[in-house]
PDB file of C-alpha atoms in Angstrom:
ATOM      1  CA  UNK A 521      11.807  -1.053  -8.474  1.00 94.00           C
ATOM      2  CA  UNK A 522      12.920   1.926 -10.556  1.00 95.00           C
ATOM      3  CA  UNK A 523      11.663   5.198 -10.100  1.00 93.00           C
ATOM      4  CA  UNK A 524      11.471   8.133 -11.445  1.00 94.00           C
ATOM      5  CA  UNK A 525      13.819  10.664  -9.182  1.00 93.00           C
ATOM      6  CA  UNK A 526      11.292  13.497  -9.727  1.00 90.00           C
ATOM      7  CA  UNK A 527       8.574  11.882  -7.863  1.00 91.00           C
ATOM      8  CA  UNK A 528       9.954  12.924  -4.618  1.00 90.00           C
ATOM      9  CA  UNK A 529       8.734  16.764  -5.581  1.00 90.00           C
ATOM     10  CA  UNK A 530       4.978  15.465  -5.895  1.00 91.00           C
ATOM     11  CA  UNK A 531       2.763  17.009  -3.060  1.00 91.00           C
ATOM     12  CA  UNK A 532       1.181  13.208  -3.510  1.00 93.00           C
ATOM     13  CA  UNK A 533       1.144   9.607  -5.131  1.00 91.00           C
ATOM     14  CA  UNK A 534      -0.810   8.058  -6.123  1.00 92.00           C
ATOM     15  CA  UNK A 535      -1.137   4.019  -6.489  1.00 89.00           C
ATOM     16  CA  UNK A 536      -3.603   1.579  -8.063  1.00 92.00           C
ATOM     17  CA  UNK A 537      -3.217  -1.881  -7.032  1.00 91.00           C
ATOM     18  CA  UNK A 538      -5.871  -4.408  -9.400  1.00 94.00           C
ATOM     19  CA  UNK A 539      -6.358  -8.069  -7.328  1.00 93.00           C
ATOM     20  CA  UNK A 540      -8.214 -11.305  -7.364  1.00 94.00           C
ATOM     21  CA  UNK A 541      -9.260 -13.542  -4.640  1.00 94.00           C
ATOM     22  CA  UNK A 542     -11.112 -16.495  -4.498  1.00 95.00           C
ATOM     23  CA  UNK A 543     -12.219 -16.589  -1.176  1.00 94.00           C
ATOM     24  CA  UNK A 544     -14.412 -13.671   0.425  1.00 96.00           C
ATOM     25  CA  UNK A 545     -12.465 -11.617   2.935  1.00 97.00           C
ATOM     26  CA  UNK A 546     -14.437  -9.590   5.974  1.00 97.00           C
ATOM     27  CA  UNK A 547     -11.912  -6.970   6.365  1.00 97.00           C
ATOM     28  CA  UNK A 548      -9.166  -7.056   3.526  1.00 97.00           C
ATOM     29  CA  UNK A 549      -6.109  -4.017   4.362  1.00 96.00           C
ATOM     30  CA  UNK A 550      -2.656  -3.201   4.067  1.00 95.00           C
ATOM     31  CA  UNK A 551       0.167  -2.412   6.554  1.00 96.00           C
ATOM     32  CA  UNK A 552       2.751  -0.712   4.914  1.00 95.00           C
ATOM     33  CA  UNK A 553       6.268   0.567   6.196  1.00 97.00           C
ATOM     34  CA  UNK A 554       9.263   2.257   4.641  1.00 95.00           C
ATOM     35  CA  UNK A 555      12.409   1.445   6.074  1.00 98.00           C
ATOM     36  CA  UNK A 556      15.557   3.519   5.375  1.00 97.00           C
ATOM     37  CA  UNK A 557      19.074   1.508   5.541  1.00 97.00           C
ATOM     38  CA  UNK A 558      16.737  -0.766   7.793  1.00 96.00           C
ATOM     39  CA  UNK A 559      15.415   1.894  10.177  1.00 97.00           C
ATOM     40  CA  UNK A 560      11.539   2.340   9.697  1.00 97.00           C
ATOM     41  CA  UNK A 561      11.230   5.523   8.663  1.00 94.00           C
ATOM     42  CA  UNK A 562       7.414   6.160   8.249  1.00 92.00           C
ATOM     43  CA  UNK A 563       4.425   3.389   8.064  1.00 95.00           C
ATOM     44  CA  UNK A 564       0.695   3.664   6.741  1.00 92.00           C
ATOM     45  CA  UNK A 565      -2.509   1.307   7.334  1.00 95.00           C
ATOM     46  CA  UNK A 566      -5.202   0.953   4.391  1.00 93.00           C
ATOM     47  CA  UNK A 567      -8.251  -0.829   4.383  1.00 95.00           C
ATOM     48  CA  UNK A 568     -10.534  -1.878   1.201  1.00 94.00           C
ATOM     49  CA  UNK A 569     -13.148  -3.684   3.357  1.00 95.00           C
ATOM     50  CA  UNK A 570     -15.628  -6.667   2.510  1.00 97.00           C
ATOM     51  CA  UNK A 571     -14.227  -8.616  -0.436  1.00 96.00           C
ATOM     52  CA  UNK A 572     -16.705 -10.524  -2.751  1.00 97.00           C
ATOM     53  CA  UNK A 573     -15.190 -14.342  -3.547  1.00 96.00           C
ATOM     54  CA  UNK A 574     -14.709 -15.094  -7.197  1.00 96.00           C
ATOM     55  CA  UNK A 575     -13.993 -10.983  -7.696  1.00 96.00           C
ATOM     56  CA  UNK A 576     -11.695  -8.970  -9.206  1.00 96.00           C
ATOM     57  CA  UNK A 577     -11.304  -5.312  -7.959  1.00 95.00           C
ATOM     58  CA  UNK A 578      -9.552  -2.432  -8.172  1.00 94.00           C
ATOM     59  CA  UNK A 579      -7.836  -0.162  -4.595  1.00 91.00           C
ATOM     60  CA  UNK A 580      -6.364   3.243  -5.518  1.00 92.00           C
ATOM     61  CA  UNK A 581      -4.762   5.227  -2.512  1.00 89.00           C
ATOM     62  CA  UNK A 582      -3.264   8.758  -2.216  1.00 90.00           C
ATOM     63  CA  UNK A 583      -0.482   8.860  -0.144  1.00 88.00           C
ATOM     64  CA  UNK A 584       0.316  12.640   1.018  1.00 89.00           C
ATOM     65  CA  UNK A 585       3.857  14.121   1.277  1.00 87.00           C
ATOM     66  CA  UNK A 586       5.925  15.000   3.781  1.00 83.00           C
ATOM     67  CA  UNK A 587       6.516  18.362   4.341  1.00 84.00           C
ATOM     68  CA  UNK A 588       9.698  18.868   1.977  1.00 80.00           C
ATOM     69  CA  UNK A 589      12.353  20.097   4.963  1.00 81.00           C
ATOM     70  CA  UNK A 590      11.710  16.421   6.167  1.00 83.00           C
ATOM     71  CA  UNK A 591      12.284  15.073   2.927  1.00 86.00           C
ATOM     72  CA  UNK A 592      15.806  13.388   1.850  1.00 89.00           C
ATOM     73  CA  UNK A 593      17.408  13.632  -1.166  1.00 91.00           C
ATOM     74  CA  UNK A 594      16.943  11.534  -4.002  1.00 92.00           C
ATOM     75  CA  UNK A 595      20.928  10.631  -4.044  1.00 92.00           C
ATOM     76  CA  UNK A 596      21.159   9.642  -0.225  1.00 94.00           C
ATOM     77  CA  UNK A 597      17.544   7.253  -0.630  1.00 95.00           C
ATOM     78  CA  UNK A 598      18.465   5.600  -3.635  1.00 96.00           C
ATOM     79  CA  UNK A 599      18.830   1.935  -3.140  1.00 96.00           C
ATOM     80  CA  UNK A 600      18.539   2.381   0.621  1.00 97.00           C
ATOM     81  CA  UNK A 601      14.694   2.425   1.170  1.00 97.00           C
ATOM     82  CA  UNK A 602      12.664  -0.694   1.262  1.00 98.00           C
ATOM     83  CA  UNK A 603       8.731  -0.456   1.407  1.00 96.00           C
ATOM     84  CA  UNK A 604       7.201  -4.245   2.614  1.00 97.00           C
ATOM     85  CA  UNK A 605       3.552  -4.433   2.020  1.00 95.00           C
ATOM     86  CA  UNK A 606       2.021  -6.942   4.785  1.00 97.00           C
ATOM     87  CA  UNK A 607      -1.633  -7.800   2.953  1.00 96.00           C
ATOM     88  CA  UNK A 608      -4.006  -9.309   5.810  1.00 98.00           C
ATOM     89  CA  UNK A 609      -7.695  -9.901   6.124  1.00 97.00           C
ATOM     90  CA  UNK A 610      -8.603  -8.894   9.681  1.00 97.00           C
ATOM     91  CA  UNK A 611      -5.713 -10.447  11.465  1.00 96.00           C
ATOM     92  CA  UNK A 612      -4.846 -13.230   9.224  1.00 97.00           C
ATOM     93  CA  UNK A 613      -1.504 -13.279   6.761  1.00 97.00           C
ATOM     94  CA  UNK A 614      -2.315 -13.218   3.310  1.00 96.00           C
ATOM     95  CA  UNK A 615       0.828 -11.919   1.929  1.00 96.00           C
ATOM     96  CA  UNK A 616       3.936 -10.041   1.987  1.00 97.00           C
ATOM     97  CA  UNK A 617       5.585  -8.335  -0.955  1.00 96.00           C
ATOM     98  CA  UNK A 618       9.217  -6.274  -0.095  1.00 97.00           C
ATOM     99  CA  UNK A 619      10.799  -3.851  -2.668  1.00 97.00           C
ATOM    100  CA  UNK A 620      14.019  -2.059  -2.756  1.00 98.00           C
ATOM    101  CA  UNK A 621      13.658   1.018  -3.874  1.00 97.00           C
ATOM    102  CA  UNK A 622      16.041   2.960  -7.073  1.00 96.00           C
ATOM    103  CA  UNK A 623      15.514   6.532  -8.193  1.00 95.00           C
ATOM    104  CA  UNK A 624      16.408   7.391 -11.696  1.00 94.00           C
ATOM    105  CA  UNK A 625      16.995  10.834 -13.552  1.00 87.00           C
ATOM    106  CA  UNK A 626      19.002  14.212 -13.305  1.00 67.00           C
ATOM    107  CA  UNK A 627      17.259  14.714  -9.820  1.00 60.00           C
ATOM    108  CA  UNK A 628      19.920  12.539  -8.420  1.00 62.00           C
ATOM    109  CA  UNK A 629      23.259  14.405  -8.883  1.00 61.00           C
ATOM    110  CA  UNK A 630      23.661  16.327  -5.671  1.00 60.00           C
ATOM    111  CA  UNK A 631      24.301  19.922  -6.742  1.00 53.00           C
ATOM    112  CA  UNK A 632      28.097  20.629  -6.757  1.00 46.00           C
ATOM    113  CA  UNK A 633      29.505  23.640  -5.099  1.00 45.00           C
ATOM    114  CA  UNK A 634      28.958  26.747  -6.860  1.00 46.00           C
ATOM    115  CA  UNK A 635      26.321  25.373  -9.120  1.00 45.00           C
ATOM    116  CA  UNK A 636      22.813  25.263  -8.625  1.00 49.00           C
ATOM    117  CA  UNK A 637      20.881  22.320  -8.658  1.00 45.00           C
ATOM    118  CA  UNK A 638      18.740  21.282 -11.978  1.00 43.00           C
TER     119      UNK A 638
END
């Protein structure tokens, strides 16, 4: 996925993911980790809940920051973080989505010595 480089400067994200299912699910969540060059880096849990069968619905999250001296560079993560989304109701595999992630825009030059960054 491409990304826009000046999202790492946002104090928070925020995603909307729209589904479907067919069958009801007692306990529908996410497990989510970021791995940098394979090393997982940070990792989040989510849970919607009780899903109706037949329904379509809608799960928006925030997902906060980290404080920005623990934060890498746009240039250095580019290409070499992965987030895999493990979708499960209760403990039962549903899916598994995994996406390299790209980040695009001026934000990515590191600043060169002398000048400051943009």
């Amino acid at each position: 996925a491409h990304v826009p480089a000046g999202i790492l400067q946002c104090a928070a994200v925020s995603r909307e993911i729209n589904f479907t299912s067919a069958e009801q699910m007692d306990h529908f969540r996410i497990e989510q980790r970021v791995f940098f060059e394979g090393v997982c880096m940070e990792e989040w849990f989510f849970t919607f809940g009780f899903v109706i069968p037949g329904s379509t619905n809608t799960w928006q999250s925030t997902i906060q920051a980290a404080d920005e001296s623990k934060m890498l560079p746009a240039h250095m993560l580019s290409g070499n973080v992965t987030i895999e989304s493990t979708f499960l109701d209760n403990d039962q595999y549903v899916s598994r989505s995994l996406v390299r992630i790209y980040y695009d825009g001026e934000e990515l030059e590191p600043a060169a010595e002398g000048k400051e960054a943009k």
